[in-house]
């Protein structure tokens, strides 16, 4: 959907070509038609309520005449039609000669003074027929891509990845609207080039290179640290499915061993601290008992004296 001077131009394809719609009820509307296709122009709300009107091409050629809810004349009636109920003019089999300025003059009464004028500009473009997307995977996994189109006037290019516009952080060169870009090696997904103009849009998609960064020591002792294509994803040794349960059990046993060791050390330390505390208590009692004996002996000697 494209907005031009506040108007909506809707593009879609039909079996006999490209059909476009333009609302020309606002003065200065910009409208587009596809070469060989059809354009539907909304000129007024309801022509049946208008006293008289004429539609003029490039200020000199009267294309359509209306009066009192009747079509008086249509210069291109063999390939066009006008609807009085909704005020739309349909032109088929568009050619380059159909492009130009159209002026609608509406006479609201018979006086000739109550007049309304508005213009629209109709541009005829050749639609984009196909898109060619050429890509190359570089040595480090970067992707060089080039997009071109067949046919189509004023083509515009747009790159997306997974439905989102490519950002500069994902690119080594170019931008999301360039014909030629280079994508970084760590970018993966479906790369799409869209080519559009005002009457058509065509897309082409391509998968990125999908390189993977591998870092490991091979069985022959060679150390690798680089980007590799998908075919080399198994280059680094991986634990076999049979070894995974053993590895898991080994890790569990190691954790249990560490926990039990910690518990043993904890209680051993507590026991040692307890023994030290008991030794200190015995020593104090012994000294107290010795002191008591000495005191008793001294009392006995004194009594004898």
PDB file of C-alpha atoms in Angstrom:
ATOM      1  CA  UNK A   1       0.000   0.000   0.000  1.00  0.00           C
ATOM      2  CA  UNK A   2       1.400   3.385  -0.961  1.00  0.00           C
ATOM      3  CA  UNK A   3       0.253   6.803   0.231  1.00  0.00           C
ATOM      4  CA  UNK A   4       0.476   9.671  -2.246  1.00  0.00           C
ATOM      5  CA  UNK A   5      -0.844  13.106  -1.209  1.00  0.00           C
ATOM      6  CA  UNK A   6      -2.954  11.405   1.433  1.00  0.00           C
ATOM      7  CA  UNK A   7      -4.473   9.016  -1.105  1.00  0.00           C
ATOM      8  CA  UNK A   8      -4.189   5.253  -1.167  1.00  0.00           C
ATOM      9  CA  UNK A   9      -2.943   3.514  -4.277  1.00  0.00           C
ATOM     10  CA  UNK A  10      -3.670  -0.208  -4.128  1.00  0.00           C
ATOM     11  CA  UNK A  11      -1.746  -2.610  -6.357  1.00  0.00           C
ATOM     12  CA  UNK A  12      -2.865  -6.087  -7.289  1.00  0.00           C
ATOM     13  CA  UNK A  13      -2.622  -8.561 -10.173  1.00  0.00           C
ATOM     14  CA  UNK A  14      -5.505  -9.925 -12.198  1.00  0.00           C
ATOM     15  CA  UNK A  15      -5.588 -12.550 -14.930  1.00  0.00           C
ATOM     16  CA  UNK A  16      -5.365 -10.047 -17.810  1.00  0.00           C
ATOM     17  CA  UNK A  17      -2.612  -7.885 -16.332  1.00  0.00           C
ATOM     18  CA  UNK A  18      -1.897  -5.482 -13.514  1.00  0.00           C
ATOM     19  CA  UNK A  19      -4.795  -3.455 -12.147  1.00  0.00           C
ATOM     20  CA  UNK A  20      -4.337  -0.335 -10.037  1.00  0.00           C
ATOM     21  CA  UNK A  21      -6.755   1.935  -8.220  1.00  0.00           C
ATOM     22  CA  UNK A  22      -6.433   5.643  -7.488  1.00  0.00           C
ATOM     23  CA  UNK A  23      -8.691   8.064  -5.648  1.00  0.00           C
ATOM     24  CA  UNK A  24      -8.791  11.201  -7.788  1.00  0.00           C
ATOM     25  CA  UNK A  25     -11.396  13.111  -5.773  1.00  0.00           C
ATOM     26  CA  UNK A  26      -8.659  15.246  -4.260  1.00  0.00           C
ATOM     27  CA  UNK A  27      -7.045  17.898  -6.430  1.00  0.00           C
ATOM     28  CA  UNK A  28      -3.471  17.094  -7.474  1.00  0.00           C
ATOM     29  CA  UNK A  29      -3.715  13.323  -7.000  1.00  0.00           C
ATOM     30  CA  UNK A  30      -0.803  11.228  -8.319  1.00  0.00           C
ATOM     31  CA  UNK A  31      -2.038   8.054 -10.008  1.00  0.00           C
ATOM     32  CA  UNK A  32      -0.225   5.148 -11.636  1.00  0.00           C
ATOM     33  CA  UNK A  33      -1.227   2.630 -14.271  1.00  0.00           C
ATOM     34  CA  UNK A  34       0.595  -0.436 -15.551  1.00  0.00           C
ATOM     35  CA  UNK A  35       1.516  -0.630 -19.209  1.00  0.00           C
ATOM     36  CA  UNK A  36      -0.964  -3.034 -20.827  1.00  0.00           C
ATOM     37  CA  UNK A  37      -2.998  -3.190 -17.603  1.00  0.00           C
ATOM     38  CA  UNK A  38      -6.024  -1.450 -16.113  1.00  0.00           C
ATOM     39  CA  UNK A  39      -6.485   1.623 -13.960  1.00  0.00           C
ATOM     40  CA  UNK A  40      -9.629   2.450 -11.976  1.00  0.00           C
ATOM     41  CA  UNK A  41      -9.952   6.170 -11.209  1.00  0.00           C
ATOM     42  CA  UNK A  42     -12.428   7.482  -8.640  1.00  0.00           C
ATOM     43  CA  UNK A  43     -13.456  10.875 -10.043  1.00  0.00           C
ATOM     44  CA  UNK A  44     -16.482  11.765  -7.913  1.00  0.00           C
ATOM     45  CA  UNK A  45     -18.828  10.363  -5.262  1.00  0.00           C
ATOM     46  CA  UNK A  46     -22.045  10.137  -7.275  1.00  0.00           C
ATOM     47  CA  UNK A  47     -22.212  11.348 -10.869  1.00  0.00           C
ATOM     48  CA  UNK A  48     -25.994  10.983 -10.990  1.00  0.00           C
ATOM     49  CA  UNK A  49     -26.374  14.063  -8.763  1.00  0.00           C
ATOM     50  CA  UNK A  50     -24.218  16.316 -10.935  1.00  0.00           C
ATOM     51  CA  UNK A  51     -25.827  18.613 -13.519  1.00  0.00           C
ATOM     52  CA  UNK A  52     -22.986  18.478 -16.061  1.00  0.00           C
ATOM     53  CA  UNK A  53     -19.287  17.556 -16.149  1.00  0.00           C
ATOM     54  CA  UNK A  54     -16.456  17.045 -18.601  1.00  0.00           C
ATOM     55  CA  UNK A  55     -13.170  15.191 -18.228  1.00  0.00           C
ATOM     56  CA  UNK A  56     -10.327  16.679 -20.261  1.00  0.00           C
ATOM     57  CA  UNK A  57      -6.937  15.178 -21.161  1.00  0.00           C
ATOM     58  CA  UNK A  58      -3.905  17.501 -21.297  1.00  0.00           C
ATOM     59  CA  UNK A  59      -6.214  20.587 -21.399  1.00  0.00           C
ATOM     60  CA  UNK A  60      -7.255  19.999 -25.012  1.00  0.00           C
ATOM     61  CA  UNK A  61      -8.936  16.612 -25.526  1.00  0.00           C
ATOM     62  CA  UNK A  62     -12.325  15.916 -23.945  1.00  0.00           C
ATOM     63  CA  UNK A  63     -12.440  12.257 -22.964  1.00  0.00           C
ATOM     64  CA  UNK A  64     -15.808  12.079 -21.191  1.00  0.00           C
ATOM     65  CA  UNK A  65     -19.014  14.171 -21.156  1.00  0.00           C
ATOM     66  CA  UNK A  66     -21.807  13.733 -18.602  1.00  0.00           C
ATOM     67  CA  UNK A  67     -25.148  15.511 -18.364  1.00  0.00           C
ATOM     68  CA  UNK A  68     -28.240  14.907 -16.255  1.00  0.00           C
ATOM     69  CA  UNK A  69     -27.253  11.426 -15.126  1.00  0.00           C
ATOM     70  CA  UNK A  70     -26.316  10.349 -18.648  1.00  0.00           C
ATOM     71  CA  UNK A  71     -23.060   9.664 -20.499  1.00  0.00           C
ATOM     72  CA  UNK A  72     -23.149  11.990 -23.478  1.00  0.00           C
ATOM     73  CA  UNK A  73     -19.849  10.846 -25.000  1.00  0.00           C
ATOM     74  CA  UNK A  74     -16.780   8.724 -24.228  1.00  0.00           C
ATOM     75  CA  UNK A  75     -13.850   9.151 -26.560  1.00  0.00           C
ATOM     76  CA  UNK A  76     -12.258   5.814 -25.544  1.00  0.00           C
ATOM     77  CA  UNK A  77     -15.420   3.798 -24.910  1.00  0.00           C
ATOM     78  CA  UNK A  78     -13.997   0.683 -26.624  1.00  0.00           C
ATOM     79  CA  UNK A  79     -11.515   0.160 -23.820  1.00  0.00           C
ATOM     80  CA  UNK A  80     -13.087   2.051 -20.938  1.00  0.00           C
ATOM     81  CA  UNK A  81     -16.267   2.341 -18.882  1.00  0.00           C
ATOM     82  CA  UNK A  82     -17.758   4.855 -16.449  1.00  0.00           C
ATOM     83  CA  UNK A  83     -20.021   4.118 -13.475  1.00  0.00           C
ATOM     84  CA  UNK A  84     -22.558   6.845 -12.693  1.00  0.00           C
ATOM     85  CA  UNK A  85     -23.400   5.371  -9.274  1.00  0.00           C
ATOM     86  CA  UNK A  86     -19.906   5.605  -7.764  1.00  0.00           C
ATOM     87  CA  UNK A  87     -18.136   7.967 -10.158  1.00  0.00           C
ATOM     88  CA  UNK A  88     -15.321   5.603 -11.229  1.00  0.00           C
ATOM     89  CA  UNK A  89     -13.710   5.588 -14.661  1.00  0.00           C
ATOM     90  CA  UNK A  90     -12.043   2.346 -15.747  1.00  0.00           C
ATOM     91  CA  UNK A  91      -9.432   2.332 -18.524  1.00  0.00           C
ATOM     92  CA  UNK A  92      -8.133  -0.975 -19.930  1.00  0.00           C
ATOM     93  CA  UNK A  93      -5.156  -1.827 -22.147  1.00  0.00           C
ATOM     94  CA  UNK A  94      -3.151   1.180 -20.985  1.00  0.00           C
ATOM     95  CA  UNK A  95      -0.477   2.635 -23.271  1.00  0.00           C
ATOM     96  CA  UNK A  96       2.202   5.250 -22.763  1.00  0.00           C
ATOM     97  CA  UNK A  97      -0.059   7.766 -24.499  1.00  0.00           C
ATOM     98  CA  UNK A  98      -2.566   7.508 -21.650  1.00  0.00           C
ATOM     99  CA  UNK A  99      -0.132   9.170 -19.276  1.00  0.00           C
ATOM    100  CA  UNK A 100      -0.600  12.872 -18.601  1.00  0.00           C
ATOM    101  CA  UNK A 101      -2.762  15.414 -16.800  1.00  0.00           C
ATOM    102  CA  UNK A 102      -6.519  14.960 -16.561  1.00  0.00           C
ATOM    103  CA  UNK A 103      -8.875  17.763 -15.524  1.00  0.00           C
ATOM    104  CA  UNK A 104     -12.411  17.246 -14.263  1.00  0.00           C
ATOM    105  CA  UNK A 105     -14.745  20.228 -14.627  1.00  0.00           C
ATOM    106  CA  UNK A 106     -18.040  19.970 -12.753  1.00  0.00           C
ATOM    107  CA  UNK A 107     -20.956  22.368 -13.440  1.00  0.00           C
ATOM    108  CA  UNK A 108     -23.318  22.223 -10.493  1.00  0.00           C
ATOM    109  CA  UNK A 109     -26.115  24.177 -12.190  1.00  0.00           C
ATOM    110  CA  UNK A 110     -27.039  25.696 -15.515  1.00  0.00           C
ATOM    111  CA  UNK A 111     -25.712  29.141 -14.708  1.00  0.00           C
ATOM    112  CA  UNK A 112     -22.146  28.277 -15.628  1.00  0.00           C
ATOM    113  CA  UNK A 113     -20.777  30.122 -12.602  1.00  0.00           C
ATOM    114  CA  UNK A 114     -20.923  27.395  -9.952  1.00  0.00           C
ATOM    115  CA  UNK A 115     -17.975  25.393 -11.270  1.00  0.00           C
ATOM    116  CA  UNK A 116     -15.526  23.041  -9.579  1.00  0.00           C
ATOM    117  CA  UNK A 117     -12.198  21.943 -11.076  1.00  0.00           C
ATOM    118  CA  UNK A 118      -9.616  19.398 -10.036  1.00  0.00           C
ATOM    119  CA  UNK A 119      -6.743  17.630 -11.750  1.00  0.00           C
ATOM    120  CA  UNK A 120      -4.884  14.345 -11.451  1.00  0.00           C
ATOM    121  CA  UNK A 121      -1.604  13.164 -12.947  1.00  0.00           C
ATOM    122  CA  UNK A 122      -1.607   9.673 -14.444  1.00  0.00           C
ATOM    123  CA  UNK A 123       1.784   7.986 -14.945  1.00  0.00           C
ATOM    124  CA  UNK A 124       2.096   4.799 -16.960  1.00  0.00           C
ATOM    125  CA  UNK A 125       4.848   2.374 -15.922  1.00  0.00           C
ATOM    126  CA  UNK A 126       5.982  -0.986 -17.245  1.00  0.00           C
ATOM    127  CA  UNK A 127       5.593  -3.524 -14.405  1.00  0.00           C
ATOM    128  CA  UNK A 128       8.516  -5.592 -13.164  1.00  0.00           C
ATOM    129  CA  UNK A 129       8.273  -8.981 -14.853  1.00  0.00           C
ATOM    130  CA  UNK A 130      10.911 -11.037 -13.015  1.00  0.00           C
ATOM    131  CA  UNK A 131      13.844 -10.845 -10.617  1.00  0.00           C
ATOM    132  CA  UNK A 132      17.275 -12.441 -10.984  1.00  0.00           C
ATOM    133  CA  UNK A 133      19.129 -13.109  -7.716  1.00  0.00           C
ATOM    134  CA  UNK A 134      22.752 -14.243  -8.033  1.00  0.00           C
ATOM    135  CA  UNK A 135      24.742 -15.147  -4.921  1.00  0.00           C
ATOM    136  CA  UNK A 136      28.219 -16.418  -4.027  1.00  0.00           C
ATOM    137  CA  UNK A 137      29.586 -17.829  -0.781  1.00  0.00           C
ATOM    138  CA  UNK A 138      33.011 -16.348  -0.016  1.00  0.00           C
ATOM    139  CA  UNK A 139      35.850 -18.180   1.710  1.00  0.00           C
ATOM    140  CA  UNK A 140      34.996 -17.054   5.235  1.00  0.00           C
ATOM    141  CA  UNK A 141      31.245 -17.589   4.897  1.00  0.00           C
ATOM    142  CA  UNK A 142      30.240 -14.108   3.763  1.00  0.00           C
ATOM    143  CA  UNK A 143      27.554 -13.996   1.079  1.00  0.00           C
ATOM    144  CA  UNK A 144      27.855 -11.744  -1.932  1.00  0.00           C
ATOM    145  CA  UNK A 145      24.478 -11.184  -3.586  1.00  0.00           C
ATOM    146  CA  UNK A 146      23.320  -9.248  -6.637  1.00  0.00           C
ATOM    147  CA  UNK A 147      19.717  -8.461  -7.559  1.00  0.00           C
ATOM    148  CA  UNK A 148      18.457  -7.339 -10.966  1.00  0.00           C
ATOM    149  CA  UNK A 149      15.085  -7.105 -12.686  1.00  0.00           C
ATOM    150  CA  UNK A 150      13.688  -7.632 -16.139  1.00  0.00           C
ATOM    151  CA  UNK A 151      11.393  -4.915 -17.397  1.00  0.00           C
ATOM    152  CA  UNK A 152       9.882  -2.374 -15.078  1.00  0.00           C
ATOM    153  CA  UNK A 153      10.239   1.391 -15.044  1.00  0.00           C
ATOM    154  CA  UNK A 154      12.002   3.057 -12.116  1.00  0.00           C
ATOM    155  CA  UNK A 155      12.687  -0.150 -10.148  1.00  0.00           C
ATOM    156  CA  UNK A 156      13.406   0.100  -6.431  1.00  0.00           C
ATOM    157  CA  UNK A 157      15.273  -2.626  -4.519  1.00  0.00           C
ATOM    158  CA  UNK A 158      14.795  -3.836  -0.961  1.00  0.00           C
ATOM    159  CA  UNK A 159      16.572  -6.629   0.951  1.00  0.00           C
ATOM    160  CA  UNK A 160      15.020  -8.492   3.864  1.00  0.00           C
ATOM    161  CA  UNK A 161      16.110 -11.399   6.046  1.00  0.00           C
ATOM    162  CA  UNK A 162      13.428 -13.527   7.651  1.00  0.00           C
ATOM    163  CA  UNK A 163      10.841 -10.873   6.850  1.00  0.00           C
ATOM    164  CA  UNK A 164      12.826  -7.996   8.374  1.00  0.00           C
ATOM    165  CA  UNK A 165      14.813  -5.312   6.609  1.00  0.00           C
ATOM    166  CA  UNK A 166      18.561  -5.972   6.587  1.00  0.00           C
ATOM    167  CA  UNK A 167      20.456  -3.706   8.974  1.00  0.00           C
ATOM    168  CA  UNK A 168      23.904  -2.223   8.495  1.00  0.00           C
ATOM    169  CA  UNK A 169      25.249  -4.413  11.312  1.00  0.00           C
ATOM    170  CA  UNK A 170      24.406  -7.462   9.179  1.00  0.00           C
ATOM    171  CA  UNK A 171      26.199  -6.152   6.082  1.00  0.00           C
ATOM    172  CA  UNK A 172      29.823  -5.790   5.073  1.00  0.00           C
ATOM    173  CA  UNK A 173      28.944  -3.660   2.036  1.00  0.00           C
ATOM    174  CA  UNK A 174      25.876  -2.061   0.509  1.00  0.00           C
ATOM    175  CA  UNK A 175      22.596  -1.303   2.241  1.00  0.00           C
ATOM    176  CA  UNK A 176      19.030  -2.602   2.275  1.00  0.00           C
ATOM    177  CA  UNK A 177      18.202  -0.695  -0.929  1.00  0.00           C
ATOM    178  CA  UNK A 178      21.337  -1.547  -2.956  1.00  0.00           C
ATOM    179  CA  UNK A 179      21.408  -3.871  -5.934  1.00  0.00           C
ATOM    180  CA  UNK A 180      24.644  -5.470  -4.680  1.00  0.00           C
ATOM    181  CA  UNK A 181      25.329  -6.401  -1.064  1.00  0.00           C
ATOM    182  CA  UNK A 182      27.698  -8.550   1.006  1.00  0.00           C
ATOM    183  CA  UNK A 183      26.228 -10.241   4.087  1.00  0.00           C
ATOM    184  CA  UNK A 184      28.341 -11.137   7.125  1.00  0.00           C
ATOM    185  CA  UNK A 185      29.186 -14.782   7.805  1.00  0.00           C
ATOM    186  CA  UNK A 186      27.242 -15.001  11.077  1.00  0.00           C
ATOM    187  CA  UNK A 187      23.985 -13.951   9.372  1.00  0.00           C
ATOM    188  CA  UNK A 188      21.756 -16.885   8.453  1.00  0.00           C
ATOM    189  CA  UNK A 189      18.228 -17.351   7.129  1.00  0.00           C
ATOM    190  CA  UNK A 190      16.165 -16.654   4.026  1.00  0.00           C
ATOM    191  CA  UNK A 191      17.449 -13.627   2.131  1.00  0.00           C
ATOM    192  CA  UNK A 192      14.828 -11.948  -0.074  1.00  0.00           C
ATOM    193  CA  UNK A 193      15.294  -9.315  -2.757  1.00  0.00           C
ATOM    194  CA  UNK A 194      12.132  -7.365  -3.649  1.00  0.00           C
ATOM    195  CA  UNK A 195      11.960  -5.230  -6.783  1.00  0.00           C
ATOM    196  CA  UNK A 196       9.067  -2.817  -7.010  1.00  0.00           C
ATOM    197  CA  UNK A 197       7.770   0.262  -8.722  1.00  0.00           C
ATOM    198  CA  UNK A 198       4.457   2.057  -8.410  1.00  0.00           C
ATOM    199  CA  UNK A 199       2.502  -0.657 -10.243  1.00  0.00           C
ATOM    200  CA  UNK A 200       4.178  -3.960  -9.318  1.00  0.00           C
ATOM    201  CA  UNK A 201       6.379  -5.880  -6.902  1.00  0.00           C
ATOM    202  CA  UNK A 202       8.294  -9.129  -7.513  1.00  0.00           C
ATOM    203  CA  UNK A 203      10.421 -11.083  -5.014  1.00  0.00           C
ATOM    204  CA  UNK A 204      13.204 -13.639  -5.157  1.00  0.00           C
ATOM    205  CA  UNK A 205      14.633 -15.545  -2.180  1.00  0.00           C
ATOM    206  CA  UNK A 206      17.875 -17.342  -1.394  1.00  0.00           C
ATOM    207  CA  UNK A 207      19.268 -19.075   1.676  1.00  0.00           C
ATOM    208  CA  UNK A 208      22.423 -17.545   3.158  1.00  0.00           C
ATOM    209  CA  UNK A 209      25.653 -19.561   3.171  1.00  0.00           C
ATOM    210  CA  UNK A 210      25.031 -20.994   6.638  1.00  0.00           C
ATOM    211  CA  UNK A 211      28.691 -21.209   7.664  1.00  0.00           C
ATOM    212  CA  UNK A 212      29.451 -22.365  11.220  1.00  0.00           C
ATOM    213  CA  UNK A 213      32.357 -21.260  13.404  1.00  0.00           C
ATOM    214  CA  UNK A 214      34.279 -24.356  14.546  1.00  0.00           C
ATOM    215  CA  UNK A 215      36.923 -24.375  17.275  1.00  0.00           C
ATOM    216  CA  UNK A 216      38.413 -27.675  18.433  1.00  0.00           C
ATOM    217  CA  UNK A 217      41.363 -30.086  18.243  1.00  0.00           C
ATOM    218  CA  UNK A 218      41.053 -32.840  15.663  1.00  0.00           C
ATOM    219  CA  UNK A 219      41.907 -36.473  16.297  1.00  0.00           C
ATOM    220  CA  UNK A 220      45.266 -35.982  14.530  1.00  0.00           C
ATOM    221  CA  UNK A 221      46.164 -33.151  16.928  1.00  0.00           C
ATOM    222  CA  UNK A 222      45.405 -30.287  14.516  1.00  0.00           C
ATOM    223  CA  UNK A 223      43.796 -27.269  16.149  1.00  0.00           C
ATOM    224  CA  UNK A 224      41.171 -25.442  14.062  1.00  0.00           C
ATOM    225  CA  UNK A 225      39.432 -22.120  14.675  1.00  0.00           C
ATOM    226  CA  UNK A 226      37.606 -20.829  11.586  1.00  0.00           C
ATOM    227  CA  UNK A 227      34.342 -20.571   9.630  1.00  0.00           C
ATOM    228  CA  UNK A 228      33.319 -23.681   7.692  1.00  0.00           C
ATOM    229  CA  UNK A 229      30.439 -24.516   5.290  1.00  0.00           C
ATOM    230  CA  UNK A 230      27.571 -26.757   6.451  1.00  0.00           C
ATOM    231  CA  UNK A 231      29.289 -29.872   5.083  1.00  0.00           C
ATOM    232  CA  UNK A 232      32.022 -29.483   7.741  1.00  0.00           C
ATOM    233  CA  UNK A 233      29.722 -29.198  10.765  1.00  0.00           C
ATOM    234  CA  UNK A 234      30.804 -32.674  11.953  1.00  0.00           C
ATOM    235  CA  UNK A 235      34.492 -31.890  11.608  1.00  0.00           C
ATOM    236  CA  UNK A 236      34.951 -31.388  15.340  1.00  0.00           C
ATOM    237  CA  UNK A 237      34.682 -34.620  17.382  1.00  0.00           C
ATOM    238  CA  UNK A 238      31.369 -34.888  19.144  1.00  0.00           C
ATOM    239  CA  UNK A 239      30.470 -37.216  22.032  1.00  0.00           C
ATOM    240  CA  UNK A 240      28.711 -40.294  20.718  1.00  0.00           C
ATOM    241  CA  UNK A 241      25.161 -40.972  21.909  1.00  0.00           C
ATOM    242  CA  UNK A 242      26.444 -43.993  23.840  1.00  0.00           C
ATOM    243  CA  UNK A 243      29.049 -41.904  25.623  1.00  0.00           C
ATOM    244  CA  UNK A 244      26.606 -39.247  26.726  1.00  0.00           C
ATOM    245  CA  UNK A 245      24.932 -41.368  29.469  1.00  0.00           C
ATOM    246  CA  UNK A 246      28.361 -42.420  30.762  1.00  0.00           C
ATOM    247  CA  UNK A 247      29.480 -38.815  30.819  1.00  0.00           C
ATOM    248  CA  UNK A 248      26.305 -37.833  32.632  1.00  0.00           C
ATOM    249  CA  UNK A 249      26.741 -40.616  35.200  1.00  0.00           C
ATOM    250  CA  UNK A 250      30.382 -39.675  35.687  1.00  0.00           C
ATOM    251  CA  UNK A 251      29.464 -36.086  36.391  1.00  0.00           C
ATOM    252  CA  UNK A 252      26.800 -37.175  38.866  1.00  0.00           C
ATOM    253  CA  UNK A 253      29.263 -39.483  40.643  1.00  0.00           C
ATOM    254  CA  UNK A 254      31.824 -36.686  40.850  1.00  0.00           C
ATOM    255  CA  UNK A 255      29.253 -34.342  42.367  1.00  0.00           C
ATOM    256  CA  UNK A 256      28.163 -36.979  44.918  1.00  0.00           C
ATOM    257  CA  UNK A 257      31.804 -37.706  45.807  1.00  0.00           C
ATOM    258  CA  UNK A 258      32.520 -34.022  46.396  1.00  0.00           C
ATOM    259  CA  UNK A 259      29.437 -33.679  48.578  1.00  0.00           C
ATOM    260  CA  UNK A 260      30.327 -36.744  50.676  1.00  0.00           C
ATOM    261  CA  UNK A 261      33.928 -35.573  50.973  1.00  0.00           C
ATOM    262  CA  UNK A 262      32.734 -32.221  52.186  1.00  0.00           C
ATOM    263  CA  UNK A 263      30.461 -33.849  54.768  1.00  0.00           C
ATOM    264  CA  UNK A 264      33.291 -36.112  55.995  1.00  0.00           C
ATOM    265  CA  UNK A 265      35.717 -33.196  56.326  1.00  0.00           C
ATOM    266  CA  UNK A 266      33.092 -31.172  58.131  1.00  0.00           C
ATOM    267  CA  UNK A 267      32.369 -33.850  60.749  1.00  0.00           C
ATOM    268  CA  UNK A 268      36.073 -34.681  61.122  1.00  0.00           C
ATOM    269  CA  UNK A 269      36.794 -31.080  61.951  1.00  0.00           C
ATOM    270  CA  UNK A 270      33.908 -30.983  64.374  1.00  0.00           C
ATOM    271  CA  UNK A 271      35.177 -34.144  66.091  1.00  0.00           C
ATOM    272  CA  UNK A 272      38.674 -32.726  66.371  1.00  0.00           C
ATOM    273  CA  UNK A 273      37.330 -29.522  67.858  1.00  0.00           C
ATOM    274  CA  UNK A 274      35.313 -31.593  70.360  1.00  0.00           C
ATOM    275  CA  UNK A 275      38.375 -33.560  71.460  1.00  0.00           C
ATOM    276  CA  UNK A 276      40.319 -30.369  72.002  1.00  0.00           C
ATOM    277  CA  UNK A 277      37.485 -28.994  74.083  1.00  0.00           C
ATOM    278  CA  UNK A 278      37.348 -32.156  76.240  1.00  0.00           C
ATOM    279  CA  UNK A 279      41.145 -32.074  76.805  1.00  0.00           C
ATOM    280  CA  UNK A 280      40.961 -28.543  78.047  1.00  0.00           C
ATOM    281  CA  UNK A 281      38.202 -29.447  80.503  1.00  0.00           C
ATOM    282  CA  UNK A 282      40.110 -32.433  82.017  1.00  0.00           C
ATOM    283  CA  UNK A 283      43.205 -30.322  82.537  1.00  0.00           C
ATOM    284  CA  UNK A 284      41.287 -27.745  84.501  1.00  0.00           C
ATOM    285  CA  UNK A 285      39.678 -30.377  86.736  1.00  0.00           C
ATOM    286  CA  UNK A 286      43.000 -32.052  87.420  1.00  0.00           C
ATOM    287  CA  UNK A 287      44.615 -28.837  88.459  1.00  0.00           C
ATOM    288  CA  UNK A 288      41.667 -28.149  90.669  1.00  0.00           C
ATOM    289  CA  UNK A 289      41.905 -31.540  92.298  1.00  0.00           C
ATOM    290  CA  UNK A 290      45.634 -31.142  92.908  1.00  0.00           C
ATOM    291  CA  UNK A 291      45.029 -27.784  94.434  1.00  0.00           C
ATOM    292  CA  UNK A 292      42.398 -29.363  96.690  1.00  0.00           C
ATOM    293  CA  UNK A 293      44.807 -32.016  97.905  1.00  0.00           C
ATOM    294  CA  UNK A 294      47.417 -29.425  98.691  1.00  0.00           C
ATOM    295  CA  UNK A 295      44.881 -27.409 100.581  1.00  0.00           C
ATOM    296  CA  UNK A 296      43.819 -30.476 102.573  1.00  0.00           C
ATOM    297  CA  UNK A 297      47.375 -31.348 103.447  1.00  0.00           C
ATOM    298  CA  UNK A 298      48.067 -27.825 104.627  1.00  0.00           C
ATOM    299  CA  UNK A 299      45.000 -27.870 106.852  1.00  0.00           C
ATOM    300  CA  UNK A 300      46.077 -31.163 108.432  1.00  0.00           C
ATOM    301  CA  UNK A 301      49.511 -29.813 109.320  1.00  0.00           C
ATOM    302  CA  UNK A 302      48.019 -26.762 110.864  1.00  0.00           C
ATOM    303  CA  UNK A 303      45.715 -28.808 113.084  1.00  0.00           C
ATOM    304  CA  UNK A 304      48.565 -30.830 114.395  1.00  0.00           C
ATOM    305  CA  UNK A 305      50.391 -27.728 115.393  1.00  0.00           C
TER     306      UNK A 305
END
